[in-house]
CSV table of C-alpha atoms and ligand atoms in Angstrom, one decimal:
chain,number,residue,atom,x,y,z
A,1,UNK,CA,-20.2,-14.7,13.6
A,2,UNK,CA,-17.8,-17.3,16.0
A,3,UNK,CA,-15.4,-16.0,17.5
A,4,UNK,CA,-12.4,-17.3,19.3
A,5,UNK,CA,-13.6,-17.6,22.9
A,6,UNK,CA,-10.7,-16.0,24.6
A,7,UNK,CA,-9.8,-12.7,22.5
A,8,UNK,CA,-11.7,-10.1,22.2
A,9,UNK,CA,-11.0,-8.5,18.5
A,10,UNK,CA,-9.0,-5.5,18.5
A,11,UNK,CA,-10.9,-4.1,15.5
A,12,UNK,CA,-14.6,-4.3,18.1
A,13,UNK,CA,-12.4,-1.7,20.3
A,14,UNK,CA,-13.0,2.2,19.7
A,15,UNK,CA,-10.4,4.2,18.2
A,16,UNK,CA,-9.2,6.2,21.1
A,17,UNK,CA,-10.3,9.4,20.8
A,18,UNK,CA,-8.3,12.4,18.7
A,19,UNK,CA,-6.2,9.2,17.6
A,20,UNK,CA,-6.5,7.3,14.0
A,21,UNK,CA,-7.5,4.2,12.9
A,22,UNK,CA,-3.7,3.3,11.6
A,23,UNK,CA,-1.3,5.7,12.6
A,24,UNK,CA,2.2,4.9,11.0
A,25,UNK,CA,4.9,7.5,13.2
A,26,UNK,CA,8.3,8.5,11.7
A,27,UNK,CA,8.8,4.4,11.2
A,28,UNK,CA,12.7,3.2,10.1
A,29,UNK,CA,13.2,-0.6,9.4
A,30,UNK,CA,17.0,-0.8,8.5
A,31,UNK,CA,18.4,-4.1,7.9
A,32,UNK,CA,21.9,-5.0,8.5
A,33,UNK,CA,23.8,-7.5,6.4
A,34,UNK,CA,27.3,-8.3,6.0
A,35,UNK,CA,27.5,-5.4,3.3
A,36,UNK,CA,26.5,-2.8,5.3
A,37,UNK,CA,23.1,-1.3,6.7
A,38,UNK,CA,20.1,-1.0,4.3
A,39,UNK,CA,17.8,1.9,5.2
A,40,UNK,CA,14.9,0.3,3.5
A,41,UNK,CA,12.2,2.3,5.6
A,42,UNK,CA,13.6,5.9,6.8
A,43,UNK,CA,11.0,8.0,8.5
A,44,UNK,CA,7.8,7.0,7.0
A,45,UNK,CA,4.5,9.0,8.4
A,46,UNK,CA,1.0,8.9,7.5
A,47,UNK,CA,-2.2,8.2,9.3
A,48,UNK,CA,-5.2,5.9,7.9
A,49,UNK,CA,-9.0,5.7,8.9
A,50,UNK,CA,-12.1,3.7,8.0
A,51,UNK,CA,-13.4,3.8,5.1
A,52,UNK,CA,-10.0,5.6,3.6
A,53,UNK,CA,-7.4,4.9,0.8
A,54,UNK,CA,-4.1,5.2,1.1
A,55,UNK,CA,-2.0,4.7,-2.3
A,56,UNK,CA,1.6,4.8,-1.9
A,57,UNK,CA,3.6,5.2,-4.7
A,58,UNK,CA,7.0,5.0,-6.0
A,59,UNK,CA,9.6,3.4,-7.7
A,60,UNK,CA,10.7,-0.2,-7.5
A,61,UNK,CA,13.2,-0.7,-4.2
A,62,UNK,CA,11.6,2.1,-2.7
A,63,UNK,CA,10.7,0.4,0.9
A,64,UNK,CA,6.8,0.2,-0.2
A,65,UNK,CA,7.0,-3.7,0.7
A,66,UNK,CA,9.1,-3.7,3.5
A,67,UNK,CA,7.1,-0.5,5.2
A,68,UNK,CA,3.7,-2.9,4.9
A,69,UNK,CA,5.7,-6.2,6.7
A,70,UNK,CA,7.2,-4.6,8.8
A,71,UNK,CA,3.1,-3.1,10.0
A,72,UNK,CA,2.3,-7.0,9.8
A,73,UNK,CA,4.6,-8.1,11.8
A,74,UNK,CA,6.3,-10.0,8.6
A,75,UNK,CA,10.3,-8.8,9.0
A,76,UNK,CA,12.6,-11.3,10.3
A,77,UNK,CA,14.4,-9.3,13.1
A,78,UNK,CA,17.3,-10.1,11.9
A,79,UNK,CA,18.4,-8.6,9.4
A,80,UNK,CA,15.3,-6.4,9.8
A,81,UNK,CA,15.7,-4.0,13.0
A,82,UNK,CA,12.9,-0.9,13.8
A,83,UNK,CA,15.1,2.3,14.6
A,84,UNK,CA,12.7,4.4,15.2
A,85,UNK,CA,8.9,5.0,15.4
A,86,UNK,CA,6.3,3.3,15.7
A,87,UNK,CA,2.9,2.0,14.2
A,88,UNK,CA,-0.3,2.4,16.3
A,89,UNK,CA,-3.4,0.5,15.7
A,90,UNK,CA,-6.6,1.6,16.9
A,91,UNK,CA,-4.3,3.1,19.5
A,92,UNK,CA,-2.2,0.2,20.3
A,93,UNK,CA,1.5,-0.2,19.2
A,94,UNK,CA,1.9,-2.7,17.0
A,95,UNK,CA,5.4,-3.2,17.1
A,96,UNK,CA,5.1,-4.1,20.9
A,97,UNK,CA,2.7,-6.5,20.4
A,98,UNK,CA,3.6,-10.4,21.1
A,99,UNK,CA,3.8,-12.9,18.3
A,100,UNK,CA,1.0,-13.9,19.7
A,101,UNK,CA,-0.8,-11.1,19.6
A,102,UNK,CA,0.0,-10.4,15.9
A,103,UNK,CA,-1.0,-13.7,15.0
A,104,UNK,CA,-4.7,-12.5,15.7
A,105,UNK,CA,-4.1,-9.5,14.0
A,106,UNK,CA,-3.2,-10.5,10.7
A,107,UNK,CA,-5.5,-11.8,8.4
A,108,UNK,CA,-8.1,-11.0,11.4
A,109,UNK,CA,-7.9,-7.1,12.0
A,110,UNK,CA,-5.4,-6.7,9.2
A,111,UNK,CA,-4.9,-8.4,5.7
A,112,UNK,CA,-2.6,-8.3,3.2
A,113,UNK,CA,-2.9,-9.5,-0.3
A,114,UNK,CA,0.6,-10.2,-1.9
A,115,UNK,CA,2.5,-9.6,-4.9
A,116,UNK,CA,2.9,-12.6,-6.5
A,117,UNK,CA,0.0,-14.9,-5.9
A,118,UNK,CA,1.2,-17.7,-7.2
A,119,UNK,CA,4.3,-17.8,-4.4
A,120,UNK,CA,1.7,-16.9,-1.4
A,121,UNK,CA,-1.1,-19.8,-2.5
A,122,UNK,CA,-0.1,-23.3,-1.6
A,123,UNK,CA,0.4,-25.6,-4.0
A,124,UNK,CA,-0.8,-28.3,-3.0
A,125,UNK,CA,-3.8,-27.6,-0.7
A,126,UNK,CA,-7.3,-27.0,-2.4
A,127,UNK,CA,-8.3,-23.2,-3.2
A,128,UNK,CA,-11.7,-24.0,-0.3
A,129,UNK,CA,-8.9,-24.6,2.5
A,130,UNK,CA,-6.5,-22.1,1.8
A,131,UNK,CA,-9.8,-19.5,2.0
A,132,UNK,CA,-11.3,-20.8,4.7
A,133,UNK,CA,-7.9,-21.0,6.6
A,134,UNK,CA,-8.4,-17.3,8.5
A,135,UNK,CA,-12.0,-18.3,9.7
A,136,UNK,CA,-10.7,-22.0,11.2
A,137,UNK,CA,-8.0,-19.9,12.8
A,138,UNK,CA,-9.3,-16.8,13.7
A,139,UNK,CA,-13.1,-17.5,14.3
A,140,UNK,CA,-13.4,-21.3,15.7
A,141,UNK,CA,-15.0,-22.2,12.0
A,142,UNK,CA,-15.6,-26.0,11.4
A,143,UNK,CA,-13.9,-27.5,8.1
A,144,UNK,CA,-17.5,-27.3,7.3
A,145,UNK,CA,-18.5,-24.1,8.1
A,146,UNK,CA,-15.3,-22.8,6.6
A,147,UNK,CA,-15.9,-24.5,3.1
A,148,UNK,CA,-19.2,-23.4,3.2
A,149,UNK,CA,-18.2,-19.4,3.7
A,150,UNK,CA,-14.9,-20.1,1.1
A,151,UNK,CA,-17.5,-21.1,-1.6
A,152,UNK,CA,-19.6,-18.0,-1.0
A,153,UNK,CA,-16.9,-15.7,-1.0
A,154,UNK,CA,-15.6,-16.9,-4.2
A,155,UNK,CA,-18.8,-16.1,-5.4
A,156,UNK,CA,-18.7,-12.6,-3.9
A,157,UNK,CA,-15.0,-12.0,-5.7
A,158,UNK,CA,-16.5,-13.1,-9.2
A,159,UNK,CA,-15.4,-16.6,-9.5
A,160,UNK,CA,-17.6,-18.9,-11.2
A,161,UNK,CA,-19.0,-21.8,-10.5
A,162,UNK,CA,-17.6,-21.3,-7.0
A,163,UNK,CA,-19.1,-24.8,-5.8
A,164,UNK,CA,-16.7,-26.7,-8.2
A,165,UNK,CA,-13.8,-24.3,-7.7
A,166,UNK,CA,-13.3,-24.7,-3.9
A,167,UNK,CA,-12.4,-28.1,-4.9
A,168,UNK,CA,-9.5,-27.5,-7.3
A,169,UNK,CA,-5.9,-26.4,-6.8
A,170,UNK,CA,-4.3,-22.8,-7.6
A,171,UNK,CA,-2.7,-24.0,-10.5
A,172,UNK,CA,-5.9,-24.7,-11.9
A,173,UNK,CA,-6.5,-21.1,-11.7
A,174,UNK,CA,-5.4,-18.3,-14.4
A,175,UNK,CA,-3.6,-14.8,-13.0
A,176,UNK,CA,-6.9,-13.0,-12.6
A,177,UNK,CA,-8.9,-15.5,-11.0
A,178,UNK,CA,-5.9,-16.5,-8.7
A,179,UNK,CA,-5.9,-12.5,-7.8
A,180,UNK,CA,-9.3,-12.8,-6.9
A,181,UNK,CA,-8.8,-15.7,-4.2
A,182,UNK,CA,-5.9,-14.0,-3.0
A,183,UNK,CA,-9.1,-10.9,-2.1
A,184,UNK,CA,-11.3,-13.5,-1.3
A,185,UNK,CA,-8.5,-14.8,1.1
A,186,UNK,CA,-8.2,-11.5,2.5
A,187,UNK,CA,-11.5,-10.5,3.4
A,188,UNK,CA,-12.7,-13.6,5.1
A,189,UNK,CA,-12.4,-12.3,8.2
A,190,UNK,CA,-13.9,-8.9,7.8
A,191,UNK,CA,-10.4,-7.3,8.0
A,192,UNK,CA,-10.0,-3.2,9.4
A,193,UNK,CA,-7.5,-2.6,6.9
A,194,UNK,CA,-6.6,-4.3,3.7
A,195,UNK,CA,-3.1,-3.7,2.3
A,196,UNK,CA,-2.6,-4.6,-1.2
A,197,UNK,CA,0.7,-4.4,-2.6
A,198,UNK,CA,0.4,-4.5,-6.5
A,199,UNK,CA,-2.5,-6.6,-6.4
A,200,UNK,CA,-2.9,-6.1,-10.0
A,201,UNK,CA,0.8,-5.5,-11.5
A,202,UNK,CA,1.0,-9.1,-13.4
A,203,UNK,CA,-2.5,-8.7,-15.0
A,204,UNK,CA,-3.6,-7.4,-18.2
A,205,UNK,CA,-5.7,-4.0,-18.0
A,206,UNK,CA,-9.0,-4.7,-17.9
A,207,UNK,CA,-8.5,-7.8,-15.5
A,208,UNK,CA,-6.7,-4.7,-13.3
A,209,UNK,CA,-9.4,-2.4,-13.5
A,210,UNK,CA,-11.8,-5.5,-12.7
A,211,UNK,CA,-9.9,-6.5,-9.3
A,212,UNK,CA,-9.8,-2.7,-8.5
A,213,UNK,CA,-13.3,-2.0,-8.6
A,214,UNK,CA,-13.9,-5.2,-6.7
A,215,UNK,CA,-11.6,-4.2,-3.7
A,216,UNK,CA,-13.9,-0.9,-3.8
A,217,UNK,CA,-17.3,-2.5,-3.9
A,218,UNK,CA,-16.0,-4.9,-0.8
A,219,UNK,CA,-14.6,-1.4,1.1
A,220,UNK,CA,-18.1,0.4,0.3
A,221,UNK,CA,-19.3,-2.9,1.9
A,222,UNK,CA,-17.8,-3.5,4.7
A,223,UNK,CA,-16.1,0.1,5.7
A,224,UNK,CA,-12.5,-1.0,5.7
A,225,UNK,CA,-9.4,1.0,5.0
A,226,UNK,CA,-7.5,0.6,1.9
A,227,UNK,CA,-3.4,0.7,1.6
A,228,UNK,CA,-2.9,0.2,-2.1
A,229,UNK,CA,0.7,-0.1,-3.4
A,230,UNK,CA,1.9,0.6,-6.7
A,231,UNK,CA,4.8,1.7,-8.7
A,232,UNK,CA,2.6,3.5,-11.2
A,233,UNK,CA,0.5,6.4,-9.8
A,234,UNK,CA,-1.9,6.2,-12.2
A,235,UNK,CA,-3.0,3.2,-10.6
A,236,UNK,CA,-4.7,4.9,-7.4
A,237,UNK,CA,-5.0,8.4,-9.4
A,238,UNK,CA,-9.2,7.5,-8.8
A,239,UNK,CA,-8.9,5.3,-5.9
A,240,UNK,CA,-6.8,6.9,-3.2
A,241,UNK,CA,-7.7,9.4,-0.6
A,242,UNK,CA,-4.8,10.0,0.7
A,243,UNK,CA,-1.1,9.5,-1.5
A,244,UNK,CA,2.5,9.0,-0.2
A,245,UNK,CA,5.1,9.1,-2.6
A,246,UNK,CA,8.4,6.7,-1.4
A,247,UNK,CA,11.6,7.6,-2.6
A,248,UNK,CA,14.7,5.9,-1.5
A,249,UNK,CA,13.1,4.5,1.9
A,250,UNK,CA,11.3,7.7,2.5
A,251,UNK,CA,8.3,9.8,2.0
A,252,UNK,CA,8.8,12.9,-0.2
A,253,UNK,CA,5.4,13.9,-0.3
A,254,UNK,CA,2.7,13.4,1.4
A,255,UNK,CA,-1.2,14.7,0.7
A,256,UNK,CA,-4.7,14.3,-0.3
A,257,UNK,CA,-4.9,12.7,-3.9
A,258,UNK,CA,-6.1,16.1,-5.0
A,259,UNK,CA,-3.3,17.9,-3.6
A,260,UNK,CA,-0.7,14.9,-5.1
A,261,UNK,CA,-2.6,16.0,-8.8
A,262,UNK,CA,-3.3,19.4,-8.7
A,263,UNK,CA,-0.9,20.8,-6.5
A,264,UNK,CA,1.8,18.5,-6.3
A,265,UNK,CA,5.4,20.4,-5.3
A,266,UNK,CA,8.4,17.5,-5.8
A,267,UNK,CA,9.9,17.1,-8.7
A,268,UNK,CA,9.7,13.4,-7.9
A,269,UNK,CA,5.7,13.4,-8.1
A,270,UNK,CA,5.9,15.8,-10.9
A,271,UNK,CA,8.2,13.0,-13.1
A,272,UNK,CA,5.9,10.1,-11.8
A,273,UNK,CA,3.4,12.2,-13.0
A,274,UNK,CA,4.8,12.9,-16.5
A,275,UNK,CA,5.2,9.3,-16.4
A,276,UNK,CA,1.8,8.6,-16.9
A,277,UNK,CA,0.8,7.4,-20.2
A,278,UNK,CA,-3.1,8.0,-19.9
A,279,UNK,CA,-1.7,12.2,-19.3
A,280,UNK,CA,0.7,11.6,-21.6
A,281,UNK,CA,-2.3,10.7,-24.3
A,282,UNK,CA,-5.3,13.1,-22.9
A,283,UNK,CA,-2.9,15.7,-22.7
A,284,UNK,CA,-1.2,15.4,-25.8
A,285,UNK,CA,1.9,15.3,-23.7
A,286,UNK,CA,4.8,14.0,-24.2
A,287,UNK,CA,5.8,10.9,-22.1
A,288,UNK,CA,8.9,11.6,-19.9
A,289,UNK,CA,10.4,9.1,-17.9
A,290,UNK,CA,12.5,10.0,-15.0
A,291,UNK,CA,16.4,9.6,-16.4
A,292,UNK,CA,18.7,7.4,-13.9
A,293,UNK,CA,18.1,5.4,-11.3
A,294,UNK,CA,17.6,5.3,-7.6
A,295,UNK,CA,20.3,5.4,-5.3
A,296,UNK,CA,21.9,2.2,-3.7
A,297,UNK,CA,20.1,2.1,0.2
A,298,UNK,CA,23.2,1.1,1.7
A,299,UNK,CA,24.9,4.3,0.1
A,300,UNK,CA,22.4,7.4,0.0
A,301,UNK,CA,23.3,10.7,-1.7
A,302,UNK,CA,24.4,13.4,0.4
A,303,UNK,CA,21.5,15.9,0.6
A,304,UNK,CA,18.3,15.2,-0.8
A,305,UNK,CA,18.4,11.8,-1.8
A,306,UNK,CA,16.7,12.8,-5.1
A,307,UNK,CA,19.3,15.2,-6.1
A,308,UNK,CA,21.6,13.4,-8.7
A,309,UNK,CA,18.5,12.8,-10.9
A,310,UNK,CA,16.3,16.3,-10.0
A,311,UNK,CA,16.5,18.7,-12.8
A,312,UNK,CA,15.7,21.3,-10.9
A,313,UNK,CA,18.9,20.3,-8.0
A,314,UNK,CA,21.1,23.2,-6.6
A,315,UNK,CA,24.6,23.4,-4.6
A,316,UNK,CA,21.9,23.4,-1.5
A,317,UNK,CA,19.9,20.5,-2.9
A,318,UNK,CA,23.6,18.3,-2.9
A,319,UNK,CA,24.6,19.3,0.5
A,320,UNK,CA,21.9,19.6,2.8
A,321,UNK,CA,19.0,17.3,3.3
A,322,UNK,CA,15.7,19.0,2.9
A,323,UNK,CA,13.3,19.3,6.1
A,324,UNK,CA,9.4,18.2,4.8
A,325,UNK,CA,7.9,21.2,4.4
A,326,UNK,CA,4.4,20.8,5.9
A,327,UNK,CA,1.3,23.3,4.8
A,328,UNK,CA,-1.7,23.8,7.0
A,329,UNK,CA,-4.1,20.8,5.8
A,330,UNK,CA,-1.0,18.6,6.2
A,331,UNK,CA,0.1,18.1,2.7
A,332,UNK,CA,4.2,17.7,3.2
A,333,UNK,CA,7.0,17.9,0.7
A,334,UNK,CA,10.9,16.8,1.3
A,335,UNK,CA,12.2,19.6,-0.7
A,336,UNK,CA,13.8,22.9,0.0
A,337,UNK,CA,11.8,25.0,-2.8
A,338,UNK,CA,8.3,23.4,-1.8
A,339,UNK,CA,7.4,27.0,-0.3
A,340,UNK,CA,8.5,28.8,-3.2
A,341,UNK,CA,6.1,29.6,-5.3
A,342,UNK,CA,7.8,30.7,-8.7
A,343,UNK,CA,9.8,27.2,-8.5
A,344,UNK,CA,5.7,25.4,-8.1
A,345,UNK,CA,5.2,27.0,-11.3
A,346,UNK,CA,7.4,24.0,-12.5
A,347,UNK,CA,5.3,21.7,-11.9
A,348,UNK,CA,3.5,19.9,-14.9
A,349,UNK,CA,0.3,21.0,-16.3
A,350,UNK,CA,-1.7,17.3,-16.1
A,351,UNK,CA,-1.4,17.3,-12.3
A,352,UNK,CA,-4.4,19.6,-12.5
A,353,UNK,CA,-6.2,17.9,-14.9
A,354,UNK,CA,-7.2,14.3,-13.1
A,355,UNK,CA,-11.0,14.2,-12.9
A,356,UNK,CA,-11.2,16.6,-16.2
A,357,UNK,CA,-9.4,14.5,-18.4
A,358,UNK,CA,-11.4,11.3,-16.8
A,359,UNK,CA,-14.5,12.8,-17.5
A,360,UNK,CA,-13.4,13.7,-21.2
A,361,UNK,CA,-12.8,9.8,-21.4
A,362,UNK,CA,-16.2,8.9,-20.5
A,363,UNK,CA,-18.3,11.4,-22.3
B,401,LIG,N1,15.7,-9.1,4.1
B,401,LIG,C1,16.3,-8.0,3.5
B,401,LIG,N2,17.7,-7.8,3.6
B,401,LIG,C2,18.3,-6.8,3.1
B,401,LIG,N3,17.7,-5.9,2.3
B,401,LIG,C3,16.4,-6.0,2.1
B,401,LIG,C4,15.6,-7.1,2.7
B,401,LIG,N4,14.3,-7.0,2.3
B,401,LIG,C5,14.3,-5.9,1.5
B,401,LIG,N5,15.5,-5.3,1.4
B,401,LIG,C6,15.8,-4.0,0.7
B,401,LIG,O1,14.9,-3.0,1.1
B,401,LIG,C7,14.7,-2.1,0.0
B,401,LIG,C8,13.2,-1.8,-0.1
B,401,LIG,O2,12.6,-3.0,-0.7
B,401,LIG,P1,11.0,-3.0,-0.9
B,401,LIG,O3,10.3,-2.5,0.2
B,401,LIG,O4,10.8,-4.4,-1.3
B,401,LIG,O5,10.9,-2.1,-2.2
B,401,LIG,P2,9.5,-1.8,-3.1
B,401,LIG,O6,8.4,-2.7,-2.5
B,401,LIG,O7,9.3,-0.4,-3.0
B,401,LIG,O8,9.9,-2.2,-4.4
B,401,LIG,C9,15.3,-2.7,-1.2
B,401,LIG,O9,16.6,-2.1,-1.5
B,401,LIG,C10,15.5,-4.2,-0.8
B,401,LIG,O10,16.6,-4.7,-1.5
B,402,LIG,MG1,7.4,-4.2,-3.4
């Protein structure tokens, strides 16, 4: 494959060793406006490596956008401003990197595909450019060579007749297939890590379960790590390795997707669980949403920022802000009875019934 003569690709460098492949480090992105500060990103941890998904999960306003563009290099600083932490990539820090430098890595070493695809496609250039764009920039592509790899990675995402489409405009494409250039977009240049922040929200179900399974196939491909990002945990119930649940600009909980099912211990997970209408139904559960609604960033709760809509909240819970309580394989949990076990016994019965209740639905 060309390559741009002068840089040598971070994602061709080792990942140093006893380090990770994405290693995001008690990150805060606060903005300040005229109203006040917004702590949109408040001590966010998790590390990522090859091959892995990450889902992270939680409401909307929870600081699940703003935590991915701030690891792109996408915040304008202002408002934006990092507090505290930092984001390493294959052992570099990414938030000391140069404009420059970040230029190469997006799209290049890291990809993001974005909410709304119709705002992030242009207009008004043809679906082959906008595709081929990365390799021109990143990899010293001809327009030729470019238009040439665009039509076959349309082809790769499911789009047919991938010749004629290259040559038509996004408006020309429906939500799923516009979706599917937005990954095609994304994977042009072999990216490390593909973040995809509800790639699949604005689509009908079986369009979403098609777009998922495509992002898989490509990641069994090509080895890359997957940050998937969804309000609704179902979503990466079967996809994710790894889940961190957001609440408020922070992580509550943190684990392997097993231990986020079977052995989840906030009542935050436990109500996005019981939010889950595919439990609900296998379960014969009733569907509960979680009453209220979050808290203003610019004007957290005292104590645990979940508190005023917990069930389970104490005087404690009100006053004092719980420390993550961390178990031995590195499963953590912002609340003070995550050690207890009489108070886990609260938790809901579906958590520890993921792959059962999928395999029910196949047989
Ligand atoms: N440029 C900005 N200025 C001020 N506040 C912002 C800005 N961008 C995002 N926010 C705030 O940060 C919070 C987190 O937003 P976001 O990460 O988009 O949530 P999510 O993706 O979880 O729905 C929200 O309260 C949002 O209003
Ligand atoms: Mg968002």
């Amino acid at each position: 494959m060309k390559k741009n003569k002068n840089y040598v690709d971070l994602k061709d460098q080792p990942v140093p060793e006893g380090q990770h492949l994405l290693e995001v480090d008690d990150l805060k992105m606060y903005f300040h406006t005229e109203d006040g500060v917004v702590r949109a990103v408040d001590g966010v941890s998790y590390t990522l490596d090859r091959g892995e998904t990450l889902g992270v999960v939680g409401e909307s306003g929870s600081g699940k956008s703003v935590t991915a563009m701030t690891i792109m290099g996408l915040i304008s600083m202002p408002p934006g401003k990092i507090e505290g932490g930092d984001v390493r990539y294959r052992g570099r820090s990414i938030l000391e990197m140069t404009e420059e430098e970040m230029q190469h890595i997006r799209g290049n070493d890291i990809a993001m595909i974005f909410q709304d695809p119709m705002t992030s496609l242009n207009p008004v250039y043809k679906i082959g450019k906008q595709v081929g764009e990365g390799l021109r920039l990143h990899r010293g592509y001809s327009k030729q060579e470019a238009l040439k790899r665009a039509t076959e990675l349309l082809d790769l995402v499911g789009i047919p007749e991938p010749e004629k489409r290259v040559n038509e405009y996004p408006h020309q494409f429906s939500g799923g297939m516009r979706q599917r250039v937005m990954i095609a977009m994304a994977l042009a240049c072999d990216p490390d890590i593909l973040i995809a922040d509800e790639p699949t929200t604005a689509l009908d179900v079986t369009i979403q379960a098609q777009i998922i399974e495509l992002m898989q196939e490509m990641q069994e491909k090509n080895g890359n790590a997957i940050i998937m990002i969804t309000h609704d945990l179902g979503v990466v119930a079967d996809m994710a390795d790894k889940i961190m649940v957001m609440y408020a600009g922070r992580p509550v909980e943190f684990g392997t997707a097993d231990e986020i099912f079977y052995e989840s211990r906030h009542p935050y997970t436990w109500g996005l669980i019981r939010s889950i209408p595919e439990q609900a139904i296998d379960e014969k559960k009733p569907l509960t949403p979680i009453h209220g609604n979050p808290p203003s960033l610019m004007n957290l709760p005292e104590g645990c920022v979940f508190s005023p809509r917990c069930p389970y909240a104490t005087d404690k819970c009100r006053k004092q802000r719980p420390e993550r309580v961390v178990t031995e394989s590195g499963h953590y949990s912002a609340c003070h009875y995550s050690g207890d076990p009489e108070f886990l016994k609260n938790a809901p019965e579906t958590s520890r019934t993921r792959k059962d209740s999928k395999k029910g639905g196949e047989a």
